[in-house]
Coordinates of C-alpha atoms and ligand atoms in Angstrom, one line a residue:
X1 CA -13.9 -3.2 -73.9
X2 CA -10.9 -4.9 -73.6
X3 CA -10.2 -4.2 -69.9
X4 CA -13.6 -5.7 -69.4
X5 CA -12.6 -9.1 -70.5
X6 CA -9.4 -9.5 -68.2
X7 CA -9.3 -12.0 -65.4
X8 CA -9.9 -10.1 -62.3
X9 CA -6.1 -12.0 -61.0
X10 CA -4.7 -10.3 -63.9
X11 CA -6.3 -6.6 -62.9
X12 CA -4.8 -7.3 -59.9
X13 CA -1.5 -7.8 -60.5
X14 CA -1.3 -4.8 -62.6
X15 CA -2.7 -3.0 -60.1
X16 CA -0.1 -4.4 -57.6
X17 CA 2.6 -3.1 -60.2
X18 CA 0.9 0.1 -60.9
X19 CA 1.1 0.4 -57.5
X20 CA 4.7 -0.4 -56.5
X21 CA 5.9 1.3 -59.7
X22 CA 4.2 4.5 -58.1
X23 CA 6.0 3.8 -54.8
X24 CA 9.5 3.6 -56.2
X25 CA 10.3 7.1 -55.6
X26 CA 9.0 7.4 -52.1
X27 CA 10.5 4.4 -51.1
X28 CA 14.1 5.7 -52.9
X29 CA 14.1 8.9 -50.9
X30 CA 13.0 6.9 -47.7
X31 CA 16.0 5.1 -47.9
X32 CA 17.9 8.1 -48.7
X33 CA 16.4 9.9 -45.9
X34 CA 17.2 6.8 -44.0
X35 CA 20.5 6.8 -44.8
X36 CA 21.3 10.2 -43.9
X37 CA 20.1 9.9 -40.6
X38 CA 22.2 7.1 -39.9
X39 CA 25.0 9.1 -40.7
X40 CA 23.6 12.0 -38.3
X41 CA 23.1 9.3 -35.9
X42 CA 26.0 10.5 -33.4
X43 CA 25.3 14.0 -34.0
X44 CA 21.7 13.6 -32.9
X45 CA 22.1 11.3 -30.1
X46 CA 21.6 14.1 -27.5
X47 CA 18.9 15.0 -29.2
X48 CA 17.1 11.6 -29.1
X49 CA 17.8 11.2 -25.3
X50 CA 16.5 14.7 -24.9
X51 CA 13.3 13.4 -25.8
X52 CA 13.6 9.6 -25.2
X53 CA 15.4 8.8 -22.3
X54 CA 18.5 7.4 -22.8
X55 CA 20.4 5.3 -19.8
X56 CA 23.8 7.1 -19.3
X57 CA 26.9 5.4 -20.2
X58 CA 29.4 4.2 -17.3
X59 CA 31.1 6.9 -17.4
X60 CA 28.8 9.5 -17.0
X61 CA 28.8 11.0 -13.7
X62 CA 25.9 12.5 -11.9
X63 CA 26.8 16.3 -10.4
X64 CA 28.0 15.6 -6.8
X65 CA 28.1 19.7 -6.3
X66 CA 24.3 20.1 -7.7
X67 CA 23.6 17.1 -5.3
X68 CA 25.1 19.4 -2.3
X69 CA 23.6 22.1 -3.0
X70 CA 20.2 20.4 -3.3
X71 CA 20.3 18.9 0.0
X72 CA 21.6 22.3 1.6
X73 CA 18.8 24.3 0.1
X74 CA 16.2 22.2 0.8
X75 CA 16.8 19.7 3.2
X76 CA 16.0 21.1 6.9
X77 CA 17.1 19.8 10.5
X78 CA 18.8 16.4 9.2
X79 CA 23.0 17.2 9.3
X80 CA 23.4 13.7 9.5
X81 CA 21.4 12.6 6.4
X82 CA 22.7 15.1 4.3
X83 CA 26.4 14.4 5.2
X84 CA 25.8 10.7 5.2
X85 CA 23.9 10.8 1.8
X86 CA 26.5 12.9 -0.3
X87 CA 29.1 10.8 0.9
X88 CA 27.2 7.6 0.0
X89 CA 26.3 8.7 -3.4
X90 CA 29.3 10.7 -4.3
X91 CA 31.5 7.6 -4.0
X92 CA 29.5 5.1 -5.5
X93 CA 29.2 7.6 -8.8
X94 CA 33.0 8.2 -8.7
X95 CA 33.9 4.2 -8.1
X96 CA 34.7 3.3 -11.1
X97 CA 34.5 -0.4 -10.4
X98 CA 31.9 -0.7 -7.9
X99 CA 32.0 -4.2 -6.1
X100 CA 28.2 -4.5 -5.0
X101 CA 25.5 -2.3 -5.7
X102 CA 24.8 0.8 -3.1
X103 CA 22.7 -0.1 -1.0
X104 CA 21.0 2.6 1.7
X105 CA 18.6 2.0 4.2
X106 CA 16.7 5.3 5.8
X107 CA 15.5 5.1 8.9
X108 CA 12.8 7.8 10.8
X109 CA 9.5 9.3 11.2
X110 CA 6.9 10.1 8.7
X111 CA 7.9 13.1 6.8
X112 CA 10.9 13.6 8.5
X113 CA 12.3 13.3 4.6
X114 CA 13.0 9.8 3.5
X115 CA 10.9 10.3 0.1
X116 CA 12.1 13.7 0.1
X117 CA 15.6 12.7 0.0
X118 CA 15.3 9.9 -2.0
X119 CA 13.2 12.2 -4.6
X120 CA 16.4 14.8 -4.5
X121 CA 18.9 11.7 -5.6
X122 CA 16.7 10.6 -8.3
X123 CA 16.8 14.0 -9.9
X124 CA 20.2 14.0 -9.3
X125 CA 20.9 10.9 -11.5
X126 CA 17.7 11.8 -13.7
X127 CA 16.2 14.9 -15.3
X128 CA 12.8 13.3 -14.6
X129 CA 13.8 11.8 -11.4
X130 CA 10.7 9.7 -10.0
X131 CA 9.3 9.9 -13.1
X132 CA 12.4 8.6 -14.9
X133 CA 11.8 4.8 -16.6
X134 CA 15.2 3.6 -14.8
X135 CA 14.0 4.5 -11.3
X136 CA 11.3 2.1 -9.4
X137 CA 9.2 2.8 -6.8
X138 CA 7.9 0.0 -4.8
X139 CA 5.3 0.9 -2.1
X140 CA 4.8 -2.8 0.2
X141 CA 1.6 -1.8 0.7
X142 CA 0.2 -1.1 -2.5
X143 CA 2.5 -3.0 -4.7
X144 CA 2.5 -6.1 -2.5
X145 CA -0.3 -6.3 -0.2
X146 CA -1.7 -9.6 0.0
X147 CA 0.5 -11.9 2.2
X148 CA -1.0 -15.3 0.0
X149 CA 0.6 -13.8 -3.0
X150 CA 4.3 -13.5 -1.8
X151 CA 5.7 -16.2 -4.2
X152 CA 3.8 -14.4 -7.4
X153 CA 5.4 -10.9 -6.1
X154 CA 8.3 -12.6 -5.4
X155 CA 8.7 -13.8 -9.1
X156 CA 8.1 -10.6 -9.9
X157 CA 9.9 -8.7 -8.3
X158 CA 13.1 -10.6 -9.4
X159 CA 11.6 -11.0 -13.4
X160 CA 11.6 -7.0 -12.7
X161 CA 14.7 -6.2 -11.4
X162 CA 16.6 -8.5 -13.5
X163 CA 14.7 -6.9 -16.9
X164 CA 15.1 -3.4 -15.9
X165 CA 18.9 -3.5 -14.4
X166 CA 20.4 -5.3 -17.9
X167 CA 18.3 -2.7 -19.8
X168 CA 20.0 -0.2 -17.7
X169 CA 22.9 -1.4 -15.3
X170 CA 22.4 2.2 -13.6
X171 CA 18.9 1.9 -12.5
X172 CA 17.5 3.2 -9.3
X173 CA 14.9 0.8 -6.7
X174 CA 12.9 2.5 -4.0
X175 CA 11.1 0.1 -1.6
X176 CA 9.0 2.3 0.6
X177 CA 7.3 1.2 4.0
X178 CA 9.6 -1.4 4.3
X179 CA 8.9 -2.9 7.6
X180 CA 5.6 -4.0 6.0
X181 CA 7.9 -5.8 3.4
X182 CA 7.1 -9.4 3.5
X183 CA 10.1 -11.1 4.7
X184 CA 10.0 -13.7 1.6
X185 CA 10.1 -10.5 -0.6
X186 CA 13.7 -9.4 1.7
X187 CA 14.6 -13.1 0.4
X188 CA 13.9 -12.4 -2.9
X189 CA 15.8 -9.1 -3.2
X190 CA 19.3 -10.2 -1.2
X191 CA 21.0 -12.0 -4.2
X192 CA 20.8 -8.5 -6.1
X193 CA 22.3 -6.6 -3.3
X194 CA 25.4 -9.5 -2.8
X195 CA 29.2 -9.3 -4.0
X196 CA 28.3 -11.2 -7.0
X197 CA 30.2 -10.1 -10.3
X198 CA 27.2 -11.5 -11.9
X199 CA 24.0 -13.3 -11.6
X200 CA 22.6 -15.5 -14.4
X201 CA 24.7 -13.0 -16.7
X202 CA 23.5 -9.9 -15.5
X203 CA 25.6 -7.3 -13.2
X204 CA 24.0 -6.1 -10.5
X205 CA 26.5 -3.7 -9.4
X206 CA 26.0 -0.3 -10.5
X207 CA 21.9 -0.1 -9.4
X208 CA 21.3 1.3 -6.8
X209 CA 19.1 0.2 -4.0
X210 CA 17.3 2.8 -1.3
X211 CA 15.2 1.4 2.0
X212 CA 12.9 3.4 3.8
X213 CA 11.1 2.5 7.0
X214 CA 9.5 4.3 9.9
X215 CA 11.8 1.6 11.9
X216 CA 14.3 3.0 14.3
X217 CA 12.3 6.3 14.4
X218 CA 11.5 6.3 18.5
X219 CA 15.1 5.6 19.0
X220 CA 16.2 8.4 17.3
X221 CA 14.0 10.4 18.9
X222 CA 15.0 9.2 22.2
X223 CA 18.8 10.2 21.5
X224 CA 17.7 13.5 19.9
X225 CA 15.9 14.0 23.1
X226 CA 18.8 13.7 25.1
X227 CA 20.9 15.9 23.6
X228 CA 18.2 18.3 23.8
X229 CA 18.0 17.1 27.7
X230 CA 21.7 17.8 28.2
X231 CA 21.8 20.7 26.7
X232 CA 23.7 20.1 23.7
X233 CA 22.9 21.4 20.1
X234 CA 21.1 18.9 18.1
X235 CA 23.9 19.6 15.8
X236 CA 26.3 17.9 17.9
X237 CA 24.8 14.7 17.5
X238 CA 27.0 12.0 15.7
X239 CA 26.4 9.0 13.5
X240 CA 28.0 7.0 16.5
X241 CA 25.7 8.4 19.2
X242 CA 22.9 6.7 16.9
X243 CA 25.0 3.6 16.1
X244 CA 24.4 1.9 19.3
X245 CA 20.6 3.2 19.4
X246 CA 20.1 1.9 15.8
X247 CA 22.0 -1.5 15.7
X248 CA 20.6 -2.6 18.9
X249 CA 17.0 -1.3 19.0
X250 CA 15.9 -1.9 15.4
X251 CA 17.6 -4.8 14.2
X252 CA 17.0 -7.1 17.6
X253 CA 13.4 -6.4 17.3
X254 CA 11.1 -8.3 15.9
X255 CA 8.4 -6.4 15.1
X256 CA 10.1 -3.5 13.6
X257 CA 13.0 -5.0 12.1
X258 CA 13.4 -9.0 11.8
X259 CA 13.5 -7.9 8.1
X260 CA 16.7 -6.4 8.6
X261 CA 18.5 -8.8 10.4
X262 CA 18.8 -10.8 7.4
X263 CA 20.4 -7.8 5.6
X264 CA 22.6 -6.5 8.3
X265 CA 24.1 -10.0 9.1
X266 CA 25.3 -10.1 5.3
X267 CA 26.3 -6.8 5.4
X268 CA 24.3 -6.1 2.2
X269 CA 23.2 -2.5 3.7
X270 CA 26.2 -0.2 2.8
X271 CA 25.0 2.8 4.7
X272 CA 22.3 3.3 7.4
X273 CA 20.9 7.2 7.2
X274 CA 19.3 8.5 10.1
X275 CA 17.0 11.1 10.3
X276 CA 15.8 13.1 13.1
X277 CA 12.7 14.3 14.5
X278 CA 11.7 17.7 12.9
X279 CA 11.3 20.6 15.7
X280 CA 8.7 23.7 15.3
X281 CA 11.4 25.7 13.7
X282 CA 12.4 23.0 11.2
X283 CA 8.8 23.1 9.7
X284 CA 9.2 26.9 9.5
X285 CA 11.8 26.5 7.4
X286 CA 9.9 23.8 5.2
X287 CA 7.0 26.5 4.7
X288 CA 9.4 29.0 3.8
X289 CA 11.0 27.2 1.1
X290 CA 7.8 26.2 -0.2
X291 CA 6.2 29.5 -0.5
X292 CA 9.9 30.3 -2.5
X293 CA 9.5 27.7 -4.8
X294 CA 6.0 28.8 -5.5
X295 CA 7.5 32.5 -6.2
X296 CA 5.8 33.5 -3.6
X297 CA 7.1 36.4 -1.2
X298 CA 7.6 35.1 2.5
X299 CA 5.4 36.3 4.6
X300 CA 5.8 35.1 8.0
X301 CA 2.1 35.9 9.2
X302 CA 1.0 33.0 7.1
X303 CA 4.6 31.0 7.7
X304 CA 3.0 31.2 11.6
X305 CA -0.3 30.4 10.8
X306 CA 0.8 27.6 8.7
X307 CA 2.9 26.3 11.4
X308 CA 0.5 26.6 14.1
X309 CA -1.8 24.2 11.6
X310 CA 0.8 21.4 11.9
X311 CA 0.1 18.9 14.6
X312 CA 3.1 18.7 17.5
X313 CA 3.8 15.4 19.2
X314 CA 4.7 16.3 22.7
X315 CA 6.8 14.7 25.0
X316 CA 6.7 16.2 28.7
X317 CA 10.1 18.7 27.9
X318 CA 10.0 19.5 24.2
X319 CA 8.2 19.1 20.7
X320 CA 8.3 17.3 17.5
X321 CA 6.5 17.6 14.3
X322 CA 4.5 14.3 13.9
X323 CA 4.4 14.6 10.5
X324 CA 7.2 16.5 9.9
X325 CA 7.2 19.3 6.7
X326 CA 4.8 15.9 5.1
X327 CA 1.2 18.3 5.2
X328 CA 3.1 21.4 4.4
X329 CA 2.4 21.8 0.9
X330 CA -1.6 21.1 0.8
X331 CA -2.1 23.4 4.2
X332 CA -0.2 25.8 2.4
X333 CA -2.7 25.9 -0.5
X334 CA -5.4 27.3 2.0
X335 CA -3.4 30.4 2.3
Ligands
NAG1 C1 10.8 -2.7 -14.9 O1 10.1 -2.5 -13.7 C2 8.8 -2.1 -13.8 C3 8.2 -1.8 -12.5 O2 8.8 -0.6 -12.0 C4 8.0 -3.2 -14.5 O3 6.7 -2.8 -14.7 C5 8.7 -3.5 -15.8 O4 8.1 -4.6 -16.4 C6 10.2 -3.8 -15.6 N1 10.8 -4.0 -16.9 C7 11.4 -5.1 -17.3 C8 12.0 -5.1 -18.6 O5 11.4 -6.1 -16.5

């Protein structure tokens, strides 16, 4: 009867102490528990970025040898990427006091490997590669496609890159399709890409940065044509025989590449990575390393039939994939 009579405050402050009185224990071996993993904390720190991805330290250093191997393996017809690539990234990796961030622009045709290659150096700095939170893909076309909107992506775009790169200073920024890069959006990326030590506090200078446009592709193909003219292995062609091609023909016009000149003329662009039409044999060996990777046998009935499904662009003497190994995988699924 007694209970009855109390205040309805006073019922509920005992209930509040019933409560916490109840707790005591829980909360004593929470802290406890707590406490202990504190102490584990070094000893599970592997284990946390196992499952949580953790930004590697500065001194970490990405597998130049896996990266090699990589590019040998699966990388077909482009000597001069794959040399120009492993040299780029192995020294940037191994610099211990990088003065600007890396920044490499890949030039050619549709599915002539750009993504491909940029895909293969992702997973060589992350287990997840592409879909690792430090790397960034930005597509101009679907991430900035309305020209009215330039300042708002330009805001953006820097709020973006400044957040990620001082959460991680090692993070990775793709731009794809980037002759359709609004030139103010060129602007706003440039002061991440300078010799600063810093800007507004953040270091900028162990991101890296990777271009890809379609820009420069018809000059390549010219001088691979050439060489293919005179005789001479594709193999023999040099970085210098597409210096000229590629300074001169890309960067002086304006349709394809007034976005670079900008670049270029700072020399923000460390490295400029050709890559080379794909010939018939090329996408054989594209088909082929799919069907491996599938655990497939390779049967080169369907590696023909595949092939023979791939469109050729033809120029009066000799052939070149027009999408290069790009279609392989879905024609592939037919068979
Ligand atoms: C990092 O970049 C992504 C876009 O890739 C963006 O959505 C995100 O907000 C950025 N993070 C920070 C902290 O700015």
């Amino acid at each position: 009867m007694a209970a009855l009579v109390l205040p309805p405050v006073l019922l509920l402050v005992a209930g509040v102490e019933l409560r916490s009185a109840a707790l005591e224990p829980v909360s004593l071996s929470l802290a406890i528990g707590v406490a202990s993993v504190l102490t584990g904390y070094l000893s599970l720190a592997p284990f946390y970025c196992a499952l949580l991805e953790c930004c590697p330290d500065d001194d970490s250093r990405p597998d130049a040898a896996a990266l090699q191997l990589t590019l040998d393996e699966k990388l077909f017809g482009q000597h001069l990427a794959k040399e120009v690539i492993l040299r780029a990234v192995t020294s940037f990796i191994n610099n211990p006091n990088p003065k600007k961030p890396l920044a490499l622009s890949l030039h050619g045709w549709a599915g002539t490997g750009k993504n491909f290659v940029s895909q293969i150096i992702a997973e060589n700095l992350y287990e997840a590669g592409m879909r690792s939170k430090f790397v960034h893909l930005f597509i101009s076309t679907l991430h900035f496609p309305h020209k009215h909107q330039v300042q708002l992506y330009k805001d953006q775009l820097q709020k973006w890159i400044r957040g990620n790169v001082s959460a991680c200073a090692k993070s990775v920024f793709i731009f794809d399709e980037m002759d359709k890069l609004h030139p103010g959006l060129i602007d706003a990326i440039k002061p991440f890409l300078d010799y600063y030590e810093q800007v507004d506090g953040v270091s900028y200078r162990r991101a890296i940065f990777i271009f890809l446009s379609n820009a420069g592709g018809n000059l390549i193909m010219k001088v691979a044509l050439d060489f293919w003219r005179s005789g001479r292995l594709r193999e023999e062609i040099r970085l210098q025989d597409l210096d000229e091609a590629l300074s001169l023909g890309v960067f002086n016009n304006r349709n394809s590449g007034l976005w670079h000149s900008s670049l270029i003329d700072r020399n923000l662009i460390d490295y400029f990575v050709p890559f080379l039409p794909l010939e018939y044999q090329h996408v054989k060996m594209c088909i082929r390393a799919e069907m491996m990777s599938r655990g497939h046998l390779i049967d080169e009935d369907t590696v023909w039939k595949v092939a023979n499904e791939m469109t050729f662009f033809s120029t009066d003497e000799m052939v070149y994939s027009d999408k290069g190994c790009k279609t392989v995988q879905t024609k592939l699924d037919f068979y």
